[in-house]
CSV table of C-alpha atoms in Angstrom, one decimal:
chain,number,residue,atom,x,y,z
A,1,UNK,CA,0.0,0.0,0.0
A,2,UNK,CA,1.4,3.4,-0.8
A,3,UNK,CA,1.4,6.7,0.4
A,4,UNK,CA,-0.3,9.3,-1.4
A,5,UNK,CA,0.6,11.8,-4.6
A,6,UNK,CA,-1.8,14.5,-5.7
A,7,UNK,CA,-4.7,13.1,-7.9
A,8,UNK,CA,-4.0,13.2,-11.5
A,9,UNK,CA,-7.1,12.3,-13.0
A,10,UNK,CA,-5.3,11.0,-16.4
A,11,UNK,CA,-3.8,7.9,-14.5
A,12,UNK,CA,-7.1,6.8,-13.4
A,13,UNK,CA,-8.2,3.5,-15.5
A,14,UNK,CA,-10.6,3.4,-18.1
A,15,UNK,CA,-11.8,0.7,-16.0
A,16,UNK,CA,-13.7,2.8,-13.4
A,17,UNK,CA,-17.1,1.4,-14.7
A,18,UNK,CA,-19.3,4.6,-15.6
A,19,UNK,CA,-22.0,1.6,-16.4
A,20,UNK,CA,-24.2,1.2,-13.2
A,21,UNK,CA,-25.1,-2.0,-13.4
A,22,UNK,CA,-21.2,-3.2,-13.8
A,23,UNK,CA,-21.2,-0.3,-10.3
A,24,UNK,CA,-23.4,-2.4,-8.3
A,25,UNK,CA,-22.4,-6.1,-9.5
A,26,UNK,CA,-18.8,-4.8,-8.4
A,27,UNK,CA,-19.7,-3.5,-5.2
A,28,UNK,CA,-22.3,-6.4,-3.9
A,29,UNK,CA,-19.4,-8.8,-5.0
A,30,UNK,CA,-16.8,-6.8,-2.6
A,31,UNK,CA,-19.9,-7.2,-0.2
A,32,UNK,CA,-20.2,-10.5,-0.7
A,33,UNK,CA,-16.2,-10.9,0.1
A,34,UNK,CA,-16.1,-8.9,3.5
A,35,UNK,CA,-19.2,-10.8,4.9
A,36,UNK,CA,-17.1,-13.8,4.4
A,37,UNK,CA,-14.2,-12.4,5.8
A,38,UNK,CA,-16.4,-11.6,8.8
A,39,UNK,CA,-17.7,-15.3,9.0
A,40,UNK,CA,-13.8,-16.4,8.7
A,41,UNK,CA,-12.2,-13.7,10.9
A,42,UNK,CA,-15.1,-12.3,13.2
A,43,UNK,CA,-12.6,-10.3,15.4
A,44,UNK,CA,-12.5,-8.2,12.3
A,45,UNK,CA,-16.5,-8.3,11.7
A,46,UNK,CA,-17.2,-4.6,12.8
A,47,UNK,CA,-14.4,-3.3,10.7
A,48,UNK,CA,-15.7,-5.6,8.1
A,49,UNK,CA,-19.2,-3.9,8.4
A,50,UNK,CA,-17.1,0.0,8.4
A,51,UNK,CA,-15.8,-1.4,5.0
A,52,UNK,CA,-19.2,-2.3,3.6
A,53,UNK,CA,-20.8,0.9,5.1
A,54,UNK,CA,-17.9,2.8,3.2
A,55,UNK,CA,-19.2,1.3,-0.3
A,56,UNK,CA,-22.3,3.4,0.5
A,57,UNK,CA,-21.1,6.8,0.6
A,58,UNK,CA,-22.4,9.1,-2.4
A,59,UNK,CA,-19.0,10.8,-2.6
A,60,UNK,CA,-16.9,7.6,-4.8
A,61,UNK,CA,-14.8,5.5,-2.5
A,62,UNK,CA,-12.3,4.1,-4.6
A,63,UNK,CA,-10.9,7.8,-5.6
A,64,UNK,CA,-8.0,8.9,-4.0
A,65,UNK,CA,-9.6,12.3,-3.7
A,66,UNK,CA,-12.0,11.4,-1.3
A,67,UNK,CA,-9.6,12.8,1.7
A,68,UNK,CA,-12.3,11.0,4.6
A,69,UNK,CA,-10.2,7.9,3.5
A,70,UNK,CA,-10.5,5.9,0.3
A,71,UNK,CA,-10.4,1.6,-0.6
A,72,UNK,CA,-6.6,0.2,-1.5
A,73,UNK,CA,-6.1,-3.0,-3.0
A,74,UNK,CA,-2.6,-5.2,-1.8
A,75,UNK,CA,-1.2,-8.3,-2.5
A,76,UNK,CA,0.6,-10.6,0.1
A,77,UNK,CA,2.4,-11.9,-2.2
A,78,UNK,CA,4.3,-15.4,-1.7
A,79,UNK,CA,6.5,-17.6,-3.5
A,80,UNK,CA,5.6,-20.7,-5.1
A,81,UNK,CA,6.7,-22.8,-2.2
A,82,UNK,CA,4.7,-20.3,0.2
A,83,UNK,CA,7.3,-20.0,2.7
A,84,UNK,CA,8.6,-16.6,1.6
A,85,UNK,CA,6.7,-13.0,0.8
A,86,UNK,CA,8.1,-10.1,-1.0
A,87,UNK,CA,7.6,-7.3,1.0
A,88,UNK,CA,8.8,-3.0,-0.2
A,89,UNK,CA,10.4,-0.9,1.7
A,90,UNK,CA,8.2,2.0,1.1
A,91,UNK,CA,9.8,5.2,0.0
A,92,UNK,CA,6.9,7.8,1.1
A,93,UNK,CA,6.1,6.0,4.5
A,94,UNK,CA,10.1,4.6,5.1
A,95,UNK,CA,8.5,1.0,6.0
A,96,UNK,CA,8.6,-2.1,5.2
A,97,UNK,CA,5.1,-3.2,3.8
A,98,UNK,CA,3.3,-5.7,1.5
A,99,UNK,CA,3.3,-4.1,-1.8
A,100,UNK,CA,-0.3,-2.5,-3.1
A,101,UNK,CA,-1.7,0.8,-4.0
A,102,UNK,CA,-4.6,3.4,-4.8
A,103,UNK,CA,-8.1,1.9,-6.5
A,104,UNK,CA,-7.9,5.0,-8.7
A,105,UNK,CA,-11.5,4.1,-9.9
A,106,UNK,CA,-11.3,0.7,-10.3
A,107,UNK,CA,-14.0,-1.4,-7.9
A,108,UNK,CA,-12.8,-4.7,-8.0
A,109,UNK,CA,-9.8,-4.6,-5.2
A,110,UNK,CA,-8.5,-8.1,-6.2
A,111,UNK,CA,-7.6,-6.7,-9.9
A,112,UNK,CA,-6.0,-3.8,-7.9
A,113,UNK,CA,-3.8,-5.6,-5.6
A,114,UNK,CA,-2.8,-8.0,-8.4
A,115,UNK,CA,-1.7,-5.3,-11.1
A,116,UNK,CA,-0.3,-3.2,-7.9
A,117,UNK,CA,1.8,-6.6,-7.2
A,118,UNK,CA,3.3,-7.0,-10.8
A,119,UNK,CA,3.7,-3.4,-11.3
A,120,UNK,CA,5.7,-3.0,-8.1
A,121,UNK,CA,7.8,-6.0,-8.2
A,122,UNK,CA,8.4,-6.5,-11.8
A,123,UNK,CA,7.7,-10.2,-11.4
A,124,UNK,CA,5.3,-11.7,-14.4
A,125,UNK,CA,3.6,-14.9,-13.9
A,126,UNK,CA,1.9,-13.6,-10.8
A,127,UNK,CA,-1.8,-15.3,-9.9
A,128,UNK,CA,-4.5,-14.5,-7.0
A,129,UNK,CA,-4.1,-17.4,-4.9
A,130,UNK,CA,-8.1,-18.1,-4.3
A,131,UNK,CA,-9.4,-16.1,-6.5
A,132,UNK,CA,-11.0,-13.0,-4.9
A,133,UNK,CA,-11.1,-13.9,-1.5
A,134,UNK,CA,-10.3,-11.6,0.9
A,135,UNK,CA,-7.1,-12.3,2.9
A,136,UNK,CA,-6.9,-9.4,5.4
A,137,UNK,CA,-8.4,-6.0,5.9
A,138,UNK,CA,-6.6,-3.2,7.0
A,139,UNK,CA,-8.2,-0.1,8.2
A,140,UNK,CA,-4.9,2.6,8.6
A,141,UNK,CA,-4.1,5.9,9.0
A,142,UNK,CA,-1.5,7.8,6.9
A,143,UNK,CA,0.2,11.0,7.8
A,144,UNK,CA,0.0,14.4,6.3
A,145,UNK,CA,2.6,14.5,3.2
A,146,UNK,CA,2.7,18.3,1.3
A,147,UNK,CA,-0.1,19.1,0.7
A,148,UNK,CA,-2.4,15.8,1.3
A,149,UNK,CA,-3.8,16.1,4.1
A,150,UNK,CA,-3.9,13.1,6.7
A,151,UNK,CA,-6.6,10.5,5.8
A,152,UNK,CA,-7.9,6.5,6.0
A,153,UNK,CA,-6.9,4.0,3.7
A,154,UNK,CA,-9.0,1.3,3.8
A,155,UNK,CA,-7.3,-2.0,2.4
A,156,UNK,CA,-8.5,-5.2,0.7
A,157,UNK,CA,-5.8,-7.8,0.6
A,158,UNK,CA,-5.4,-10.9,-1.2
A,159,UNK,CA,-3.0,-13.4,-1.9
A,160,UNK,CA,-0.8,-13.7,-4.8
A,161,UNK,CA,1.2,-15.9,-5.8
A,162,UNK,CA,4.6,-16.0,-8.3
A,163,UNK,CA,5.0,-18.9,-9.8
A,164,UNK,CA,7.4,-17.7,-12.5
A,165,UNK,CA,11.1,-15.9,-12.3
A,166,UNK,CA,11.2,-14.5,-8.5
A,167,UNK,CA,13.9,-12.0,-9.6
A,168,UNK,CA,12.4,-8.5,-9.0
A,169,UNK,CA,12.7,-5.2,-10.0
A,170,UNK,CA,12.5,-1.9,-7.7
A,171,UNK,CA,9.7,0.6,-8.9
A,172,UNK,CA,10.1,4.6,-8.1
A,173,UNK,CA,7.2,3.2,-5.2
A,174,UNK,CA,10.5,1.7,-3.6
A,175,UNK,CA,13.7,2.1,-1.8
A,176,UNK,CA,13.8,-1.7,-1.9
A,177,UNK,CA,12.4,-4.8,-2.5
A,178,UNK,CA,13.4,-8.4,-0.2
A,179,UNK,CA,12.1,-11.7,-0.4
A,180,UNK,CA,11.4,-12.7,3.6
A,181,UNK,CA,11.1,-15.9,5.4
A,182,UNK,CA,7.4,-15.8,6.2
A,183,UNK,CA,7.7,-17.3,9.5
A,184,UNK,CA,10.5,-15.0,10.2
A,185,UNK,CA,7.9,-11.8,9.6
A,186,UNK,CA,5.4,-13.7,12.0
A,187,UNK,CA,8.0,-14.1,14.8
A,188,UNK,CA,9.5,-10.1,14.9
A,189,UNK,CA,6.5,-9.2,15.8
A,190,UNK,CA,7.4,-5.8,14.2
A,191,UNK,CA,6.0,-2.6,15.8
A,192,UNK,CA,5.5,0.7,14.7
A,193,UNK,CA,4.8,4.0,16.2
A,194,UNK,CA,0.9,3.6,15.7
A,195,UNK,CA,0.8,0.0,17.0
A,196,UNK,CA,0.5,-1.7,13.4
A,197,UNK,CA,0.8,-5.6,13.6
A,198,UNK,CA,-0.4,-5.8,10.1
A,199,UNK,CA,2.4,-7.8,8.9
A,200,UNK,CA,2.9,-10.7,11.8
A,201,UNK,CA,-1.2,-10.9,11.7
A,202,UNK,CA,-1.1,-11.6,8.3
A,203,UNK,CA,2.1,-14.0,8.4
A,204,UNK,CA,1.1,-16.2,11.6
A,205,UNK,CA,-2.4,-16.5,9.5
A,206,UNK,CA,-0.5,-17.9,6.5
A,207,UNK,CA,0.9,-20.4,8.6
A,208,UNK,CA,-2.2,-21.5,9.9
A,209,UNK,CA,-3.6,-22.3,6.6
């Protein structure tokens, strides 16, 4: 997941879906997904209900521009063995994080954390694990940066997996890329400032698949 850049409205996908009907097959499928997450993982059920009650809001929450906080899509993305995840060292937030990004208009979050993933990493040959099934949800905040105000991101993530070349390449998103030992990430238990566990959460649960 990324920081943020000022909006330029000529990077946003074609994609967005300006036909309703593809709007709200997109949006009760993402419903659809976060009630199941909630059935799976009901510690997260009430953030899963914030997410859903987010898909309601008149003012379009898969813009970057909505500054109340916005949907990101990110991929925890695994070799083919599973016992490794690539994980960027963020250049905006100076973190180590799974890789993902903005929605920038685009509804379906599982298409956004996959094309975030091989646009990131460089790797081809990536796939969604199961499908769009949510893996995680993330509700975080992100600091004021120029003139972007501070704000929510609210992020949808899924697994993917490379099953081709693991041999990466850094994107300007990066100050670095590293394969990790997943069970390594589970057992730093690494902190931040704002108390995000994020990263063992999501590494002990791939273990316990």
């Amino acid at each position: 997941m990324p920081g943020d850049n000022l909006p330029n409205p000529s990077d946003c996908p074609v994609a967005m879906s300006s036909n309703p009907e593809s709007v709200v097959a997109l949006d009760a499928a993402l419903r659809g997904q976060l009630a199941d997450y909630a059935r799976r993982h009901p510690e997260h059920a009430d953030l899963a209900d914030e997410f859903s009650t987010l898909l309601d809001d008149p003012e379009n929450p898969f813009l970057r521009d909505r500054l109340a906080g916005h949907f990101t899509g990110s991929a925890w993305l695994v070799s083919a063995d599973g016992a490794r995840v690539l994980l960027t060292h963020h250049r905006k937030l100076n973190r180590w994080l799974q890789l993902g990004g903005h929605a920038d208009g685009v509804r379906d979050l599982a298409r956004v954390a996959l094309t975030e993933a091989e646009e990131e990493s460089g790797l081809t040959g990536l796939v969604l694990e199961d499908g769009a099934v949510l893996f995680d949800i993330d509700k975080h905040w992100i600091p004021e940066r120029h003139d972007v105000p501070g704000h929510w991101h609210y992020d949808a993530r899924y697994v993917v997996r490379a099953v081709g070349s693991e041999v990466f390449a850094i994107s300007e998103e990066s100050l670095a890329l590293a394969w990790r030992d997943v069970a390594d990430v589970a057992n730093a238990a690494i902190e931040t400032p704002d108390g995000d566990d994020s990263l063992p959460r999501m590494a002990k649960r791939w273990l316990a698949r």
